[in-house]
Short mmCIF file of C-alpha atoms and ligand atoms in Angstrom, two decimals:
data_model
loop_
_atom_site.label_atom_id
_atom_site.label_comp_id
_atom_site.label_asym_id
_atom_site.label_seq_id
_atom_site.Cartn_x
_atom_site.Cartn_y
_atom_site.Cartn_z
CA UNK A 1 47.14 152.44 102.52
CA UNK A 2 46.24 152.56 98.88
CA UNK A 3 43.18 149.70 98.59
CA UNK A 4 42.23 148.18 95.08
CA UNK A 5 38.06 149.08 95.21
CA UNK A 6 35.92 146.53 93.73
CA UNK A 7 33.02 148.76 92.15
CA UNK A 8 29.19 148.52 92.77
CA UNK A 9 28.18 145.69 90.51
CA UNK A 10 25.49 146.16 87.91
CA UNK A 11 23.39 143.06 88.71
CA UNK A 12 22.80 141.14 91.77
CA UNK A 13 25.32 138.46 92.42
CA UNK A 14 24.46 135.21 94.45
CA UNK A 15 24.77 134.85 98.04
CA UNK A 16 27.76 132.09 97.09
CA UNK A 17 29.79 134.52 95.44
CA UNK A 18 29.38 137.43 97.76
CA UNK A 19 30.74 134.97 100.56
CA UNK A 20 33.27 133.55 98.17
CA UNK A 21 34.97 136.76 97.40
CA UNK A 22 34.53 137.93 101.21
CA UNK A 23 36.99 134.68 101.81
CA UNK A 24 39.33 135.96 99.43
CA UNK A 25 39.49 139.32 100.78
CA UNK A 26 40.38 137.45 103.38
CA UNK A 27 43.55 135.83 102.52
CA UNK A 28 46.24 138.16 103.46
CA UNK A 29 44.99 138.51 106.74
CA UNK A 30 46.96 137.01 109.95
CA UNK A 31 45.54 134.03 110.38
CA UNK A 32 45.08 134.45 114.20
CA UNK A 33 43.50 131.41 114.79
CA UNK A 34 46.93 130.05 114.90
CA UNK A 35 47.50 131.74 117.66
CA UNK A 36 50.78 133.79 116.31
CA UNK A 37 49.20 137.51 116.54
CA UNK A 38 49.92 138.91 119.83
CA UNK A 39 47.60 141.65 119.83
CA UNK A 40 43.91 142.98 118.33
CA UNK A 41 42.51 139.90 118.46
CA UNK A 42 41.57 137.96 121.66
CA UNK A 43 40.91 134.18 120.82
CA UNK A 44 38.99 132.13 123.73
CA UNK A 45 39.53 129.14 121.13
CA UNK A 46 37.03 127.82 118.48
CA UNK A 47 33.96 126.41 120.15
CA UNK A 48 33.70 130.29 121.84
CA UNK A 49 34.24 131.71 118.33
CA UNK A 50 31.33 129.97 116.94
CA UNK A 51 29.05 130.90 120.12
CA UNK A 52 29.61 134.49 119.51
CA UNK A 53 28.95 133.93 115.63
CA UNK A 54 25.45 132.32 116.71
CA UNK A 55 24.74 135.36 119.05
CA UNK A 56 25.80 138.51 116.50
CA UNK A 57 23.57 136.04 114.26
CA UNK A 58 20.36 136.27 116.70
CA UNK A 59 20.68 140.00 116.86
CA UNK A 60 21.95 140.90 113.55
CA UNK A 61 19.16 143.03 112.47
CA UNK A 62 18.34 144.59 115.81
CA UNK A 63 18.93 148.60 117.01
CA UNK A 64 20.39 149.73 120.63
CA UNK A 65 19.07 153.17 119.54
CA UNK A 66 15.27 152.18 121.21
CA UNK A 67 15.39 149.52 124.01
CA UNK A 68 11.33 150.09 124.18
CA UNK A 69 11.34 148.27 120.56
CA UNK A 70 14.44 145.71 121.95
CA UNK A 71 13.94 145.44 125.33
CA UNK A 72 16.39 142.89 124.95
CA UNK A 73 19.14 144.87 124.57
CA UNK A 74 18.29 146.88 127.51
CA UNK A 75 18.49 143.96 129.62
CA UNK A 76 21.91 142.25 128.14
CA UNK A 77 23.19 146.27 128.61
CA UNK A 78 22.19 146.35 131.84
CA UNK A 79 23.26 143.04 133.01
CA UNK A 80 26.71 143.76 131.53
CA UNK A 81 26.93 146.74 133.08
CA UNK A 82 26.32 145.19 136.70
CA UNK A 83 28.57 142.69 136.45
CA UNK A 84 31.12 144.75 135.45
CA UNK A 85 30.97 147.16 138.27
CA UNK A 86 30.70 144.63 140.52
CA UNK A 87 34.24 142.84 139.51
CA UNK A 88 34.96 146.22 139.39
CA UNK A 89 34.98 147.76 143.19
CA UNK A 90 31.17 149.53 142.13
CA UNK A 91 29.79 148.10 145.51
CA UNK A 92 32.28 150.74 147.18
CA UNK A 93 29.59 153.42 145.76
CA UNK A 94 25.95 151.47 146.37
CA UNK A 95 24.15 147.91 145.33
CA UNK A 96 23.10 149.27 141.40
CA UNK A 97 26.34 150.32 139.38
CA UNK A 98 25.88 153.69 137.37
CA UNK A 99 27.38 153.27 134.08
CA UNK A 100 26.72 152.73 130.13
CA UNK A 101 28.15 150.56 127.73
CA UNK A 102 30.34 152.16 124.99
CA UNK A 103 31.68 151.15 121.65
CA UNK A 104 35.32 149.90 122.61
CA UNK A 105 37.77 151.22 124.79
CA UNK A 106 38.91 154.38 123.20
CA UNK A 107 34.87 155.46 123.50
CA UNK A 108 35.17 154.69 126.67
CA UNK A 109 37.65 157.40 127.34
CA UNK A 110 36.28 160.25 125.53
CA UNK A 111 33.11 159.66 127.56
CA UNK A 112 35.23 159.94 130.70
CA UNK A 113 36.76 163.04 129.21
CA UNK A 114 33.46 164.50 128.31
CA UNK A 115 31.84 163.85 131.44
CA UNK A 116 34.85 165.56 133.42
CA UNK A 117 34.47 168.06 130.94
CA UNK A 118 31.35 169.07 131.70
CA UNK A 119 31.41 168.58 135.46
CA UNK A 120 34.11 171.51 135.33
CA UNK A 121 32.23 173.20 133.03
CA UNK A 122 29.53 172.83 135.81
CA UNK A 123 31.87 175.34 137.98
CA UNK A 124 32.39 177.46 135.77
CA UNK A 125 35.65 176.10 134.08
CA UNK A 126 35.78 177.82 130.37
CA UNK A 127 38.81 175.47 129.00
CA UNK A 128 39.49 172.14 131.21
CA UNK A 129 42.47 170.30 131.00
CA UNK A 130 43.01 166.49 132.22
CA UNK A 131 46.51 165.00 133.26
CA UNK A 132 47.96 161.90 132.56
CA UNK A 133 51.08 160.61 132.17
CA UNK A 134 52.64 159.52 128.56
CA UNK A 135 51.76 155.87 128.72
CA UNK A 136 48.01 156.39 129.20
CA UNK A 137 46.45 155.86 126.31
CA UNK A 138 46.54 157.84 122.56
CA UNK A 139 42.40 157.88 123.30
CA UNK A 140 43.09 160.82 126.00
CA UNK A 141 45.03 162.99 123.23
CA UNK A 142 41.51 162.16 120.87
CA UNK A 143 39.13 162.85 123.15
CA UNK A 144 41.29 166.71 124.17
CA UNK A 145 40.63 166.88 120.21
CA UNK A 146 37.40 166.38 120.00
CA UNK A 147 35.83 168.05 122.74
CA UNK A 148 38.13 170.89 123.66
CA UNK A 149 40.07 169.74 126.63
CA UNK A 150 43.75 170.58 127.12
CA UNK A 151 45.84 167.13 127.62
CA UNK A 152 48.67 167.59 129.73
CA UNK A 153 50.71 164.68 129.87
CA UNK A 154 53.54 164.18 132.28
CA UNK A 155 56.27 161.81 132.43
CA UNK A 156 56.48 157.97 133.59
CA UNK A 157 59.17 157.66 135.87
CA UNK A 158 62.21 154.76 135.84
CA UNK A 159 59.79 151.71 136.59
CA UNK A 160 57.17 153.54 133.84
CA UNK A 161 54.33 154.06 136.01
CA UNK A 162 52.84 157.82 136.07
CA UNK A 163 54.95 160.13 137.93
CA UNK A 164 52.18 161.24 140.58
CA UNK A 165 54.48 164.33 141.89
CA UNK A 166 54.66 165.60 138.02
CA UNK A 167 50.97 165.00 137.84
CA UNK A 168 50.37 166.64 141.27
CA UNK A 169 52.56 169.80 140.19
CA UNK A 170 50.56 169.95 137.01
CA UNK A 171 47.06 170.60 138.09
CA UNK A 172 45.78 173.58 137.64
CA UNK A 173 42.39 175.44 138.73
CA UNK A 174 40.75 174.70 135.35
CA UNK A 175 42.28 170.61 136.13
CA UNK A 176 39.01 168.49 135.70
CA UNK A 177 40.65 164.77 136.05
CA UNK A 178 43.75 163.11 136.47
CA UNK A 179 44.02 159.63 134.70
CA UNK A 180 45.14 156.18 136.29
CA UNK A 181 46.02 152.95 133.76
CA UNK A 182 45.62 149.31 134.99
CA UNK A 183 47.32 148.90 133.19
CA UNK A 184 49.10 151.18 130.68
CA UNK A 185 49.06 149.50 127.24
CA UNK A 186 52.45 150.42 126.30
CA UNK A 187 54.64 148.20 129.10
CA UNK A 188 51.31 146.34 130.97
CA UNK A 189 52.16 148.56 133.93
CA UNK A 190 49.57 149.77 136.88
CA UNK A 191 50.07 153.52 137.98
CA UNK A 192 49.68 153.85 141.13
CA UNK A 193 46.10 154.32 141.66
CA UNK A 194 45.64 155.14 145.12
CA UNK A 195 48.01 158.17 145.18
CA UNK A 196 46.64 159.18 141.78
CA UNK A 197 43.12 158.85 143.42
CA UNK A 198 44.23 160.78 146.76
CA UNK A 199 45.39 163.60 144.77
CA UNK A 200 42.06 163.80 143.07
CA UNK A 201 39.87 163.58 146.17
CA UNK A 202 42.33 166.00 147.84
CA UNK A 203 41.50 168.74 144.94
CA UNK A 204 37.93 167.61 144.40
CA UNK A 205 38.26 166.70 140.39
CA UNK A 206 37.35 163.54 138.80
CA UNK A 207 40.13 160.32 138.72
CA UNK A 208 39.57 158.02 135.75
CA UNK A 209 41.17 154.55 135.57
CA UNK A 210 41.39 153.47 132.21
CA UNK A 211 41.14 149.65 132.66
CA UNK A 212 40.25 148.83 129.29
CA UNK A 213 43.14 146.39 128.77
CA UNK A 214 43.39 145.20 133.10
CA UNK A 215 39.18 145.52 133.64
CA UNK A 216 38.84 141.68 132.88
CA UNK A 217 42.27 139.96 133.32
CA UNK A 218 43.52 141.86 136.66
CA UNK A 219 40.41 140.78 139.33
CA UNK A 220 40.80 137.11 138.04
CA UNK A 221 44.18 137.56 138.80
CA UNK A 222 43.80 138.44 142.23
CA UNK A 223 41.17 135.75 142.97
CA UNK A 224 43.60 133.69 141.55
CA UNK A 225 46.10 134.52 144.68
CA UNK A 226 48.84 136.31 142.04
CA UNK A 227 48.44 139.89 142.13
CA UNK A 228 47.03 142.97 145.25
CA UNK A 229 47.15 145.71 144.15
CA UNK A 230 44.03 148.22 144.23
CA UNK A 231 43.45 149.38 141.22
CA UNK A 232 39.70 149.94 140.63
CA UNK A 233 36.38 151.70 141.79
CA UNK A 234 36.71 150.87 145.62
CA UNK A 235 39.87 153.09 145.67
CA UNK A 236 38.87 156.51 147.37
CA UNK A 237 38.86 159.33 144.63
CA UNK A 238 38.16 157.23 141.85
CA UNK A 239 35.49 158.64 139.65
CA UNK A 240 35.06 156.11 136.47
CA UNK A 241 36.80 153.08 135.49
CA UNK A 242 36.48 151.50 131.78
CA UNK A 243 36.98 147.88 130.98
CA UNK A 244 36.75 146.16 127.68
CA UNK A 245 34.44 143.57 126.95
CA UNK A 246 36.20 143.03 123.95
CA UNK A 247 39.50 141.94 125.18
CA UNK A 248 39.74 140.24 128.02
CA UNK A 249 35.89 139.51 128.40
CA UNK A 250 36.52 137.33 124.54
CA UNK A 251 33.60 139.33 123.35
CA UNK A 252 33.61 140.45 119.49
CA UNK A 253 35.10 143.46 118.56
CA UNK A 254 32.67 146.51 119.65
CA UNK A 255 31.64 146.73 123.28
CA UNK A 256 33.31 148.14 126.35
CA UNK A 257 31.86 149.19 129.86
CA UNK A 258 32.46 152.59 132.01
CA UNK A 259 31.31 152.54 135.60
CA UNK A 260 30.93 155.70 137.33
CA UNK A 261 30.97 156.26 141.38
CA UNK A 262 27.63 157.98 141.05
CA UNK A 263 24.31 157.91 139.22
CA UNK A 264 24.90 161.78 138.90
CA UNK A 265 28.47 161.44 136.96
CA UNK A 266 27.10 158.73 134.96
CA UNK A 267 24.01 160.99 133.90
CA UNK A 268 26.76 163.34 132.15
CA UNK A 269 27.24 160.48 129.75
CA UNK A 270 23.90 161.12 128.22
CA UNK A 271 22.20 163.38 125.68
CA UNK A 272 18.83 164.54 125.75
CA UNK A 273 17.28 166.56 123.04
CA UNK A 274 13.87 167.50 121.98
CA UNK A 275 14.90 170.34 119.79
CA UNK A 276 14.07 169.24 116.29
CA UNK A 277 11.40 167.83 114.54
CA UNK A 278 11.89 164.13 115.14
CA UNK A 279 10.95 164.19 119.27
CA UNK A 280 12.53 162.72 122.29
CA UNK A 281 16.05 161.64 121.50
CA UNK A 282 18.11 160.10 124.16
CA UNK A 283 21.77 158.37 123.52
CA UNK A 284 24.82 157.21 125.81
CA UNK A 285 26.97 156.72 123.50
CA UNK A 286 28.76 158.95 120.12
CA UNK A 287 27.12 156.71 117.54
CA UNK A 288 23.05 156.95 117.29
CA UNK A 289 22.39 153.62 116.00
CA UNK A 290 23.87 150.75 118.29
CA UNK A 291 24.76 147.75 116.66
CA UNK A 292 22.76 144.89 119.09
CA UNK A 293 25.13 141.87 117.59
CA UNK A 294 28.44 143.24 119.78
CA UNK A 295 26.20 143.37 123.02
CA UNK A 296 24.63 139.98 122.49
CA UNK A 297 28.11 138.65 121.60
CA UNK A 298 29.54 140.23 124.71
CA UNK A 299 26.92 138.98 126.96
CA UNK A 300 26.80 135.73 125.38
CA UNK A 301 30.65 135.76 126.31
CA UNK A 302 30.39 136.49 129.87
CA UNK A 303 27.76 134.10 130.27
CA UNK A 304 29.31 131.02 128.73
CA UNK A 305 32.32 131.82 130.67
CA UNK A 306 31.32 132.49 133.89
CA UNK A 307 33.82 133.40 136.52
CA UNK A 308 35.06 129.66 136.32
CA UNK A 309 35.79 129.98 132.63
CA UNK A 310 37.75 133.42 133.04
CA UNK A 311 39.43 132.29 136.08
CA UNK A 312 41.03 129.62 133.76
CA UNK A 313 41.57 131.22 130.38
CA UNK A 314 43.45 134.11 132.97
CA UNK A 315 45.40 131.38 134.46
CA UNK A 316 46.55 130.12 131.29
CA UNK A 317 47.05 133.10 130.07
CA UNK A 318 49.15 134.63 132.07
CA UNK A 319 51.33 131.63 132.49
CA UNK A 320 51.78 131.72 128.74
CA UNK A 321 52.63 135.61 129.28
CA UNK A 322 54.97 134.01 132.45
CA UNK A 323 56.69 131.80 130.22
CA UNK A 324 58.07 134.06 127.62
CA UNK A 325 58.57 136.65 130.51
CA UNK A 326 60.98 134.45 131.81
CA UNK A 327 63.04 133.51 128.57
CA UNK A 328 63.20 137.43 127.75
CA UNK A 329 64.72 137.60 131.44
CA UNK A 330 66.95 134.26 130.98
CA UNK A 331 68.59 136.19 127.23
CA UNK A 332 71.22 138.15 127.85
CA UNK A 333 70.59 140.36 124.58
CA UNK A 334 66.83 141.22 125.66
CA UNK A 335 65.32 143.17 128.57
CA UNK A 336 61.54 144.27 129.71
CA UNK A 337 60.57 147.29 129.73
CA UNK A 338 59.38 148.47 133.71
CA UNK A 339 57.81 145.28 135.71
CA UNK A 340 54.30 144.56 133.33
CA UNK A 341 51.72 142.67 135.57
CA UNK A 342 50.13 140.81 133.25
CA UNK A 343 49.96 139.53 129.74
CA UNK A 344 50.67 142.43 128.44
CA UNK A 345 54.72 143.84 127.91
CA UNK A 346 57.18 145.15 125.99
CA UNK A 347 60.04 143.92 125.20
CA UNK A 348 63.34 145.84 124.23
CA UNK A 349 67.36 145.32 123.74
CA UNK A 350 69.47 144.95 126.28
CA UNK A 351 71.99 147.16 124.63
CA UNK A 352 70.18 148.51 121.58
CA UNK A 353 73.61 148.92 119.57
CA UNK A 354 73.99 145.49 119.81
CA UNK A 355 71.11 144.39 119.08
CA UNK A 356 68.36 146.14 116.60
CA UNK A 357 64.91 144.78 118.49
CA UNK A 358 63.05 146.12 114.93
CA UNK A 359 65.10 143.61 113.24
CA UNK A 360 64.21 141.04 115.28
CA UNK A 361 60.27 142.21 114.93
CA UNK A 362 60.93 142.21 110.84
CA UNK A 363 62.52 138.49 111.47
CA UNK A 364 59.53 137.06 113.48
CA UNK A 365 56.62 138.93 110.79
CA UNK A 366 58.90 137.04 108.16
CA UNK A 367 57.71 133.61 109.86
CA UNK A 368 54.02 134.77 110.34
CA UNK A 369 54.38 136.18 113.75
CA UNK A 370 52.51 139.43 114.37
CA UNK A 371 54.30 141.55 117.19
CA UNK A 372 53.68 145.52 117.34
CA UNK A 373 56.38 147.76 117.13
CA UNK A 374 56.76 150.80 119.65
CA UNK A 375 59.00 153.46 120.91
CA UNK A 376 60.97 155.29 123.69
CA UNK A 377 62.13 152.50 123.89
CA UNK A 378 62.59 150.56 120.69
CA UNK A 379 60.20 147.45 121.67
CA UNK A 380 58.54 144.65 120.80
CA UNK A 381 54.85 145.42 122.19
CA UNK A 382 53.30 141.48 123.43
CA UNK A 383 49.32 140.97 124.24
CA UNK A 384 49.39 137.62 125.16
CA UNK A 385 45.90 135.83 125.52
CA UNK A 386 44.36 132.10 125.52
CA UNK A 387 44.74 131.99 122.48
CA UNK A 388 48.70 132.27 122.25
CA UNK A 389 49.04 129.74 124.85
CA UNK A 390 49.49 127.29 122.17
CA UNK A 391 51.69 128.76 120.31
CA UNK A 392 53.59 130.09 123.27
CA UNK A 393 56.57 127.56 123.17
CA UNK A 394 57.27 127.99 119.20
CA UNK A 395 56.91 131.88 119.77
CA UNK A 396 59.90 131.65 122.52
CA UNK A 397 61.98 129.08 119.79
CA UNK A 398 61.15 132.06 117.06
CA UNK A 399 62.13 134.61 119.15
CA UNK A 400 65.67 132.87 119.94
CA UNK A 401 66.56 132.14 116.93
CA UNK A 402 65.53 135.39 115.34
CA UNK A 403 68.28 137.14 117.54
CA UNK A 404 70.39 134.83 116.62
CA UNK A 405 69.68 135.38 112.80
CA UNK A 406 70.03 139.17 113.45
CA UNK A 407 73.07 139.12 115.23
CA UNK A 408 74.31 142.60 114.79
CA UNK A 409 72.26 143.79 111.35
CA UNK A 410 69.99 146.57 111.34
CA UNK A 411 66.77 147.80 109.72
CA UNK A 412 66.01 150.51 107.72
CA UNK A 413 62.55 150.86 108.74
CA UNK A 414 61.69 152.58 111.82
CA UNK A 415 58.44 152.69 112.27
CA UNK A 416 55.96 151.93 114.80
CA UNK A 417 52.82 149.96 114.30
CA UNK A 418 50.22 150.26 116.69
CA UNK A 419 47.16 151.93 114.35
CA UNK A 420 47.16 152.16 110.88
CA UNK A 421 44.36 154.21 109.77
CA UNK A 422 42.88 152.85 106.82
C1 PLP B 1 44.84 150.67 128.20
C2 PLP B 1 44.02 150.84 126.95
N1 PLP B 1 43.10 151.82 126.90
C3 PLP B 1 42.34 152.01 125.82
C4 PLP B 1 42.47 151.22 124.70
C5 PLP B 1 41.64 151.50 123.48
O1 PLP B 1 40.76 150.45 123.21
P1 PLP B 1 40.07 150.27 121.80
O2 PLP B 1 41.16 149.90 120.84
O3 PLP B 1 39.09 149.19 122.07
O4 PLP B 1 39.41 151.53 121.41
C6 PLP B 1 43.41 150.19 124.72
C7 PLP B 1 43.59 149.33 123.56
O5 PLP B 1 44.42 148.45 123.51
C8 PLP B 1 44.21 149.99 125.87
O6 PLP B 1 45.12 149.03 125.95
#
């Protein structure tokens, strides 16, 4: 997007005006806190907003890079490592879970792609590939990028899962992992992880589950008696598992978790080097210096919540997500796409001739709804979260009438909306 820049001023300005024109930067912005963006932001409500203000605050200053100078944020790591792993299925693999924290979900999965990487590499694979199926995340296409790995993607099949036969006839000798979502972010369904991990034991190569967007909504939903289905670390052949703090754990933006099986996988995550003139250097993660304010934020978030507190914001939440489930089933003109699990779904035209779903996207945006836009199929793409349950009712009247407004017009503009690049 082309940006107006705002040069370096000459002088110093006041701490007033600095936050003053920070608010007007501001004012195009979605203003989430109404709860009308379904999607990159994850709203626990206001009190938790200014909690996690107050924690970034506290460690605003501070550096992951040395936890012997911040021991601090070796201990809020660690802690939010363990827990993690241990909602996770970890205790499948031993009482301490191996794992690091990350930067967000999509560092998340290049880790798991490096690691697999380099376990191949380890017997004496020269160019790994990794297979997953065309809803697991754009991350997995980065991460080939980035570190040399060929991404073979195979189809979903009819209900949009992974098709684990095309995945099965895909691996090859130089295969290093097959991926699992729980669930995929496109249509918020969960492949079916304990084939996908059966096939990976069977040919001894690494089985990620990218959980990023399930890792903190999907065990709260099965305590809460509405969803079994095995999905995480316990499953046999499962290698890693990722889950973002910074969705569904109502952390600020900035922190994610991947759990490994072992102590030896999760030791591929880190590099060592004493080969230059600065001494002993020793990271987990693709950035050297670790912002501390995320971590406190996301620890902070976990431990204001408790399972109590995300046992209710997931109850809400997904009834919210029930609720306009159920009106997209009740309209004749609308459909979802496969059978999503949880608050997250697409939704797309019944007959798409008939109806033009972008239209209906470009109708709701007009009244200060923020929906993405995605394809094959044309869709409306929903993350529902505590903070839409407010809004949840006027959302379903929008969405009504917008089709009605519609009717049979169409849009001009096509495209999809997911990530902009800036
Ligand atoms: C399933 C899944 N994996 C990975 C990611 C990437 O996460 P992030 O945007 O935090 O990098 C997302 C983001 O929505 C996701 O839904």
């Amino acid at each position: 997007m082309d940006f107006p820049s705002t040069p370096l001023p000459d002088r110093r300005q006041s701490r007033d005006a600095v936050l003053a024109q920070l608010r007007d930067l501001k004012r195009d912005d979605r203003k989430w806190e109404e709860g009308k963006v379904f999607g990159l932001v994850y709203d626990a409500g206001p009190e938790h907003h200014a909690l996690l203000r107050d924690a970034m605050a506290l460690f605003e200053a501070e550096n992951g890079l040395n936890v012997l100078a911040f021991p601090s944020i070796g201990l809020m790591s660690h802690d939010l490592v363990q827990l993690t792993g241990r909602l996770l299925g970890a205790h499948a693999h031993g009482t301490s879970v191996a794992g690091h924290l990350t930067s967000g979900g999509t560092e998340s999965l290049l880790q798991s792609v490096k690691v697999a990487r380099d376990v191949a590499r380890g017997r004496g694979v020269v160019r790994p590939n990794i297979i997953c199926a065309t809803s697991a995340h754009a991350a997995f296409t980065k991460a080939g990028q980035l570190f040399d790995v060929d991404v073979i993607r195979v189809p979903v099949g009819e209900d949009f899962r992974a098709d684990v036969s095309a995945m099965e006839a895909a691996i090859t000798p130089d295969t290093a992992m097959v991926v699992a979502s729980a669930v995929s972010y496109p249509q918020g369904v969960i492949d079916d992880v304990t084939a996908i991990g059966a096939l990976a034991a069977d040919r001894g190569i690494l089985c990620h589950v990218d959980a990023c967007m399930g890792g903190f909504f999907l065990p709260f939903l099965t305590q809460l008696g509405r969803l079994d289905v095995p999905f995480d670390l316990s499953v046999p052949g499962v290698t890693s598992i990722s889950a973002d703090l910074h969705k569904y754990g109502y952390a600020s933006k900035g922190v994610s978790v991947l759990c490994f099986s072992s102590e030896e996988l999760a030791r591929h995550q880190l590099f060592v080097t004493n080969d230059w003139l600065g001494g002993f250097y020793a990271s987990t993660t693709m950035a050297g210096t670790k912002p501390a304010s995320p971590i406190a934020s996301a620890w902070a978030s976990v431990m204001a919540l408790g399972t109590e507190g995300l046992l209710e914001l997931t109850a809400a939440t997904d009834d919210a997500a029930t609720a306009i489930k159920d009106a997209v089933r009740a309209h004749p003109a609308l459909r979802l796409v496969g059978e999503p699990v949880m608050s997250v779904f697409a939704i797309a035209a019944e007959n798409s001739t008939a109806l033009d779903i972008f239209a209906v996207a470009e109708r709701l945006a007009a009244e200060g709804w923020h929906v993405d836009r995605q394809h094959h199929p044309d869709s409306l793409h929903l993350t529902v979260h505590a903070g839409s349950v407010k809004a949840t009712p006027a959302f379903i009247d929008a969405l009504n009438r917008a089709i009605a407004d519609v009717g049979t017009t169409r849009t001009e503009n096509r495209s999809t909306t997911y990530a902009t690049g800036d």
